[in-house]
mmCIF file of C-alpha atoms in Angstrom:
data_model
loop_
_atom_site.group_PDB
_atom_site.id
_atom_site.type_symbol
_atom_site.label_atom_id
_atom_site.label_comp_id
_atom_site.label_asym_id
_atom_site.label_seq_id
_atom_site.Cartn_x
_atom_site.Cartn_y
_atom_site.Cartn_z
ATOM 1 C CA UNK S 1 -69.777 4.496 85.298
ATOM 2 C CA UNK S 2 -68.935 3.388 81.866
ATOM 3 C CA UNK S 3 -70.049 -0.270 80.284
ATOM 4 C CA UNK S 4 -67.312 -1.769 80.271
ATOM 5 C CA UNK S 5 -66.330 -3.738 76.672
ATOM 6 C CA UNK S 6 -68.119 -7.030 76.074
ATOM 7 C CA UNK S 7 -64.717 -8.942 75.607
ATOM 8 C CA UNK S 8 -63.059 -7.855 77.986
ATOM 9 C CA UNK S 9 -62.218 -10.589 81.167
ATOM 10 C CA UNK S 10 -64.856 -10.905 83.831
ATOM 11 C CA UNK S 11 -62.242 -10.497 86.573
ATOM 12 C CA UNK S 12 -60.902 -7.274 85.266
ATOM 13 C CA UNK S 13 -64.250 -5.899 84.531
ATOM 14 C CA UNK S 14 -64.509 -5.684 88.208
ATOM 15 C CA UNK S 15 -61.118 -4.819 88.818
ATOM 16 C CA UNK S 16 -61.183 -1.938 86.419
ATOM 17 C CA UNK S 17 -64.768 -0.945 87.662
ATOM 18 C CA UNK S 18 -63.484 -0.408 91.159
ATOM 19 C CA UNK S 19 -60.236 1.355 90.327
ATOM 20 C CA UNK S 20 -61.794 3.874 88.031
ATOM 21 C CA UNK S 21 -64.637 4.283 91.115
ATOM 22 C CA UNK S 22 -61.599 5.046 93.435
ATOM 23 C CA UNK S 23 -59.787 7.768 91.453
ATOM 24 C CA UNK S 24 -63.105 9.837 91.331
ATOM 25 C CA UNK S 25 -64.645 8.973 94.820
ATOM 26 C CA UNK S 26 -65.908 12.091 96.030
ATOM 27 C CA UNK S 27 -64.106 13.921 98.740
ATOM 28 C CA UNK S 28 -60.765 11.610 98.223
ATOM 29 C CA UNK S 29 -59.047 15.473 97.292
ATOM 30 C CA UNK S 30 -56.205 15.562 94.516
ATOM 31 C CA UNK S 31 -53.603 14.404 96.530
ATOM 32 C CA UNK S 32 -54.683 10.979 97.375
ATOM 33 C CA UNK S 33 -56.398 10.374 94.152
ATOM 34 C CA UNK S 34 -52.686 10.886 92.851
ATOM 35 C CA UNK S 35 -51.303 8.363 94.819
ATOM 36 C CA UNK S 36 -54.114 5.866 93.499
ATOM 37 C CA UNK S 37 -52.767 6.782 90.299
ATOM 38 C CA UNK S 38 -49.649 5.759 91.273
ATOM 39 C CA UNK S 39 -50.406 2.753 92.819
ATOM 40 C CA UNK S 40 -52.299 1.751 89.959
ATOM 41 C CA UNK S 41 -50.249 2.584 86.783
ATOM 42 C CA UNK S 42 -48.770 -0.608 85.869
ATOM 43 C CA UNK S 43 -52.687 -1.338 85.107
ATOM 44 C CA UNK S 44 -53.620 1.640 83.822
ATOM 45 C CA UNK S 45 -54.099 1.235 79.924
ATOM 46 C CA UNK S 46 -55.409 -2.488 80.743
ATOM 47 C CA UNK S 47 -58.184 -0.997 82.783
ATOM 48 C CA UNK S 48 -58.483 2.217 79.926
ATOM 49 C CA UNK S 49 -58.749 -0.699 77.264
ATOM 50 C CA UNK S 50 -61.602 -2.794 78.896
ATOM 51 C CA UNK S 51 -63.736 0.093 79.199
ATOM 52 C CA UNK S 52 -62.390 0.768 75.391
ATOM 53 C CA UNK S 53 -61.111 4.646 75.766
ATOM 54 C CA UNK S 54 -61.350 6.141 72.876
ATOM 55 C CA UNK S 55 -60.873 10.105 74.517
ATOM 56 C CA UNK S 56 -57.087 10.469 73.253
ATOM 57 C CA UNK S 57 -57.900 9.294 69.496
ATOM 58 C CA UNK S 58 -60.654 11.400 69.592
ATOM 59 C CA UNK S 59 -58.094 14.066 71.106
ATOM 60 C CA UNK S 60 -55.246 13.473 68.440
ATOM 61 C CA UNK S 61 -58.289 13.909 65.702
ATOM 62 C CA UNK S 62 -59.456 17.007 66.604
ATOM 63 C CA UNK S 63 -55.575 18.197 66.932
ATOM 64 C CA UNK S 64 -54.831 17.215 63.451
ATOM 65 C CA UNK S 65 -58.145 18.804 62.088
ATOM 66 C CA UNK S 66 -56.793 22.548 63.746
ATOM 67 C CA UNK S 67 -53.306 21.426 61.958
ATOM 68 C CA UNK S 68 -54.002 19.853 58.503
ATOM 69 C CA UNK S 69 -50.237 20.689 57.549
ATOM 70 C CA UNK S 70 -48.172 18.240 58.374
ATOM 71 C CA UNK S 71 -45.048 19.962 58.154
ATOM 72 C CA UNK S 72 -46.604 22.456 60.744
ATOM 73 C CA UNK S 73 -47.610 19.481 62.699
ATOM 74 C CA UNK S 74 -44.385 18.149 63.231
ATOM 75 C CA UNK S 75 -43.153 21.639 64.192
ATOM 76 C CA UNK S 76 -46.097 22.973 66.811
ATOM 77 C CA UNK S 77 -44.932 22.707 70.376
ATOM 78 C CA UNK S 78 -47.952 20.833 72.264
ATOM 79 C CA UNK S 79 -48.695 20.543 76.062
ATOM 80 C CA UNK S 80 -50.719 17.048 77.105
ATOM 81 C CA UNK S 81 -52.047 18.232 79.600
ATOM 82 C CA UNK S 82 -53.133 15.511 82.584
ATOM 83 C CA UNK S 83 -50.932 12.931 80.086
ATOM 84 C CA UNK S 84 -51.076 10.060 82.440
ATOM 85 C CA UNK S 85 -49.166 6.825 80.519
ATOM 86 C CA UNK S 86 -48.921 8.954 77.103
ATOM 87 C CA UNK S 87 -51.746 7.234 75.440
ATOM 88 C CA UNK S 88 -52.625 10.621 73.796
ATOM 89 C CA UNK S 89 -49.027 11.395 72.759
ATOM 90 C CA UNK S 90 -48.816 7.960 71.457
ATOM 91 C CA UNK S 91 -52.272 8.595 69.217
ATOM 92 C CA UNK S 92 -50.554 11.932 68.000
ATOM 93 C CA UNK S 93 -47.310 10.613 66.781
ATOM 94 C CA UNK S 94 -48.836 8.814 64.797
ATOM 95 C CA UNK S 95 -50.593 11.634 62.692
ATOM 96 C CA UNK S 96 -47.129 13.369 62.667
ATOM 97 C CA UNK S 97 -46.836 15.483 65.837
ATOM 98 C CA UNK S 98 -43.007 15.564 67.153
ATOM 99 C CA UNK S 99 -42.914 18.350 69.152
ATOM 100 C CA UNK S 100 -44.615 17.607 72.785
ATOM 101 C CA UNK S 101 -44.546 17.919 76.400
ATOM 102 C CA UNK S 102 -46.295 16.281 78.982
ATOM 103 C CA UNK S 103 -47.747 17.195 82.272
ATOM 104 C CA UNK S 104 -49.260 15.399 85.681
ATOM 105 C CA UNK S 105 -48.806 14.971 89.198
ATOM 106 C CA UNK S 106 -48.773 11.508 89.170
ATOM 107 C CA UNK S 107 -45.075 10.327 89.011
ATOM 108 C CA UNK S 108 -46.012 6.429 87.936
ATOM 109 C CA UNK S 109 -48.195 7.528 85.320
ATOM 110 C CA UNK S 110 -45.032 10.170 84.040
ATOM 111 C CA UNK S 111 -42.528 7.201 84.571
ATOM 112 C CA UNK S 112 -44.800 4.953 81.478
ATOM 113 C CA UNK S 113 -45.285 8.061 79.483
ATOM 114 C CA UNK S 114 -41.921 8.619 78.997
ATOM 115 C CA UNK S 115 -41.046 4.683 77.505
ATOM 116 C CA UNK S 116 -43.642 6.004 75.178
ATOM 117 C CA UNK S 117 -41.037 8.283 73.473
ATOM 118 C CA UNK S 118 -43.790 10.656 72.775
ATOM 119 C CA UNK S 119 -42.542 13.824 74.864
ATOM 120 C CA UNK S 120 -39.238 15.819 75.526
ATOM 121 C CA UNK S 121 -40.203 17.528 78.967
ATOM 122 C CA UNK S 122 -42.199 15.822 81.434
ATOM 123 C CA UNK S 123 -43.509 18.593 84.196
ATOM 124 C CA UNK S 124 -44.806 15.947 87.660
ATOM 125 C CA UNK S 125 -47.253 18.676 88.651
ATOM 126 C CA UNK S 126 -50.364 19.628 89.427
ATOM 127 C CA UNK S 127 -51.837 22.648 87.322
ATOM 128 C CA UNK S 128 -54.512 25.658 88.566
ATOM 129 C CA UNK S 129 -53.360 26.250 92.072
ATOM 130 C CA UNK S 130 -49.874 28.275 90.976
ATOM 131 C CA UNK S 131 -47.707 29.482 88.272
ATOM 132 C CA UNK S 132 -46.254 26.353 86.656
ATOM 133 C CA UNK S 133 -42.974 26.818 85.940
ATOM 134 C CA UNK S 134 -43.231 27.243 82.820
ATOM 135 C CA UNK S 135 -42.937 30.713 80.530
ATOM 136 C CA UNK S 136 -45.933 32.806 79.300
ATOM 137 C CA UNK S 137 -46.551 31.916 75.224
ATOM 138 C CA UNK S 138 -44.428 28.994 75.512
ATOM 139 C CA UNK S 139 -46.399 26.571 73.744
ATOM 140 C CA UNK S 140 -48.750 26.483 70.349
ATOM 141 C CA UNK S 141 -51.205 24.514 71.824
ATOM 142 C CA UNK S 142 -52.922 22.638 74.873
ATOM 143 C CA UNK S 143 -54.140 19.197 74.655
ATOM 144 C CA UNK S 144 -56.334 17.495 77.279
ATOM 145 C CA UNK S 145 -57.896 14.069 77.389
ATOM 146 C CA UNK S 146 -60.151 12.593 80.604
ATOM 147 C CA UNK S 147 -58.504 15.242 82.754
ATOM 148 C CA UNK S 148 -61.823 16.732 84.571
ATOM 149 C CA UNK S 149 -63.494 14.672 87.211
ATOM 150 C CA UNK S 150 -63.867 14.388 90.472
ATOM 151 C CA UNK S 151 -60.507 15.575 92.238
ATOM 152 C CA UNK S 152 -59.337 16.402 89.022
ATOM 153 C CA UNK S 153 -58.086 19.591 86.998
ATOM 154 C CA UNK S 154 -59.805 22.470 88.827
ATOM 155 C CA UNK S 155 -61.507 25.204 86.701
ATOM 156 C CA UNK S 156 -59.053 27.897 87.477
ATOM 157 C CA UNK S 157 -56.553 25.308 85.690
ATOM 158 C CA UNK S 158 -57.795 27.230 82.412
ATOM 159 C CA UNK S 159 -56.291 30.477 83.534
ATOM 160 C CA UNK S 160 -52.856 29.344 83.568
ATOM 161 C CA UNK S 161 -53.355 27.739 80.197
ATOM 162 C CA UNK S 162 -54.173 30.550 78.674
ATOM 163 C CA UNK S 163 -51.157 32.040 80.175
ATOM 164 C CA UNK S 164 -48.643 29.406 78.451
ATOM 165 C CA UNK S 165 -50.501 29.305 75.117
ATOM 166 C CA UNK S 166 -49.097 31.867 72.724
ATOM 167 C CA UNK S 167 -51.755 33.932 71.058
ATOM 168 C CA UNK S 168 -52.861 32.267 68.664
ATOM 169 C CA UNK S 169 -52.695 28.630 69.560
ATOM 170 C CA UNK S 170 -55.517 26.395 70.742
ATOM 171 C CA UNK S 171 -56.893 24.464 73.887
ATOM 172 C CA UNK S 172 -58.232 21.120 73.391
ATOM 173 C CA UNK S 173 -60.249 19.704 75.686
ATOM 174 C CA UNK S 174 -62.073 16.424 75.629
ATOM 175 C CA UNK S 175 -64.321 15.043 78.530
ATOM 176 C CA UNK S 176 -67.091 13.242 79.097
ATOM 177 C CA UNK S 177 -70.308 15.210 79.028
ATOM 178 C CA UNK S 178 -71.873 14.033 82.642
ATOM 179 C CA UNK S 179 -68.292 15.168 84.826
ATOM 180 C CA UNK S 180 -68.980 18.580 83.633
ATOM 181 C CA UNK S 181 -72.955 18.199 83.961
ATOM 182 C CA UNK S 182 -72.382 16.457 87.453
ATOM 183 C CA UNK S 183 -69.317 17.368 89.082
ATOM 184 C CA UNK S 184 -69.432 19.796 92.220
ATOM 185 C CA UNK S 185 -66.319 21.424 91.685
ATOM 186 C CA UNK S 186 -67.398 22.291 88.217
ATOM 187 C CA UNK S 187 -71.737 22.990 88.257
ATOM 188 C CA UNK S 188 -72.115 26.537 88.278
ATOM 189 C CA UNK S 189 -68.693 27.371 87.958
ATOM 190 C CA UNK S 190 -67.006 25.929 84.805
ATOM 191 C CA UNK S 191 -69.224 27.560 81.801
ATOM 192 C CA UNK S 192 -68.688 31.100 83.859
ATOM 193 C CA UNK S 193 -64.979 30.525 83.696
ATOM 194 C CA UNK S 194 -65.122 29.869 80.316
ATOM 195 C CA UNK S 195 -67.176 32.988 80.127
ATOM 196 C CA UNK S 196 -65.148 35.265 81.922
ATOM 197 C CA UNK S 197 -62.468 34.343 79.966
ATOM 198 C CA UNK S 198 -64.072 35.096 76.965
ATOM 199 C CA UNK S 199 -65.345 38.550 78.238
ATOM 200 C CA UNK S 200 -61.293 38.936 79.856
ATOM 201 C CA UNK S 201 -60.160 38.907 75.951
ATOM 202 C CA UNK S 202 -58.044 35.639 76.846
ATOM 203 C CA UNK S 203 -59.546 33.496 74.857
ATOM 204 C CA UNK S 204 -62.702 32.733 72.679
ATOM 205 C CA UNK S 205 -64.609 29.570 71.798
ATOM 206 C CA UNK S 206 -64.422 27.972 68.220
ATOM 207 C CA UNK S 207 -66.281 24.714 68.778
ATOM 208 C CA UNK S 208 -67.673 22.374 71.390
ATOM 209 C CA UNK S 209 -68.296 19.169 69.803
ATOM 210 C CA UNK S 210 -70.518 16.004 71.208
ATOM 211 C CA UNK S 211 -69.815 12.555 69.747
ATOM 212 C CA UNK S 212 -70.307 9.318 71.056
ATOM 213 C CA UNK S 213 -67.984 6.765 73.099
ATOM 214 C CA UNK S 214 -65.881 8.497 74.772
ATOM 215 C CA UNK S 215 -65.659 5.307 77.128
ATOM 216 C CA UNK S 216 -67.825 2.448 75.715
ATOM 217 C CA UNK S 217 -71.187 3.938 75.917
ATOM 218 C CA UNK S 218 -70.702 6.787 77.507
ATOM 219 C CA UNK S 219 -71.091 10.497 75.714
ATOM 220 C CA UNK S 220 -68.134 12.374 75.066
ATOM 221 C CA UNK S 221 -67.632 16.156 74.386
ATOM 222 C CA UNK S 222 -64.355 18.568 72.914
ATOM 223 C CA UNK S 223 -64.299 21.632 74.013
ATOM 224 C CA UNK S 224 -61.867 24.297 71.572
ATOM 225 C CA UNK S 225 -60.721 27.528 72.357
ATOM 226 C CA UNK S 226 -58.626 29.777 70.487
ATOM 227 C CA UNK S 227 -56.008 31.924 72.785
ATOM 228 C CA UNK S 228 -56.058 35.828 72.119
#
């Protein structure tokens, strides 16, 4: 688990610590992690901020790089995908994106996202299991930040993006290295999805991109895909 940052409160150092333990305890399953989401909200960004996030900055960066226009930023329709409280919304409105949607299953997490006055939908859902209900080439690009984890977005979730990105558009998405090098739900199976979608003509790769701090200390990693 991350260091968490060296002014933040001892009290919610721990507090944080064993919050952020809970939502990726192994075998909790996605619908119970959810409802630690949602019992934890209120807190959320307080706990984000001790461990000093930087993931949806580092998101919004990589967004505006792929759309250096800003008129064409402020007309792209985005998806954040696994939004949680907005905070990567909130970091893209403020390079100029207007045009975005949110989606996750936890409700709590929604409710703060949308005081954010980042968004215009807001899907409560879980994504990779079913056709969202959502249309096929609906949306210039997919945006994810600290979505894959333990009981977290599954690697068939990358099929249905690729069904709701028009040709075209891009999927953004930034993790921290050691989920994908240590997760069970994603060793030997996430790099051959990626692969087969590659192979399927769905989508190819333009970058994968290491850089420090995702979470204080803690090695981060975008992952950018171009939809075909």
């Amino acid at each position: 688990m991350a260091v968490l940052a060296e002014n933040a409160d001892t009290s919610l150092m721990a507090e944080a610590q064993e919050t952020i333990n809970r939502y990726v305890e192994p075998g909790l399953g996605k619908e119970r992690s959810v409802q630690t989401y949602n019992e934890t909200c209120d807190k959320y960004d307080e706990y984000t901020g001790a461990f000093e996030y930087c993931g949806p900055a580092y998101a919004a960066k990589v967004m505006r790089d792929l759309y250096p226009d800003k008129i064409q930023r402020s007309r792209v329709r985005i998806l954040d995908v696994a939004a949680g409280t907005g905070l990567v919304g909130a970091e893209m409105k403020k390079l100029g994106f207007k045009n975005m949607d949110a989606l996750d299953p936890s409700k709590g997490m929604m409710d703060i996202a949308r005081g954010r006055g980042c968004y215009n939908k807001l899907y409560i859902d879980f994504i990779g299991e079913y056709d969202l209900n959502i249309s096929g080439d609906t949306y210039d690009a997919i945006v994810m930040s600290g979505g894959m984890g333990e009981n977290m977005i599954p690697v068939s979730a990358f099929i249905e993006m690729t069904r709701i990105v028009k040709p075209g558009g891009f999927i953004v998405n930034v993790t921290r290295i050691e989920h994908l090098e240590n997760c069970k739900d994603y060793v030997g199976n996430l790099e051959p999805m990626l692969d087969k979608l590659q192979e399927a003509g769905r989508w190819t790769e333009v970058d994968r991109i290491s850089f420090p701090n995702f979470l204080r200390g803690k090695e981060g990693i975008a992952l950018i895909h171009k939809v075909l």
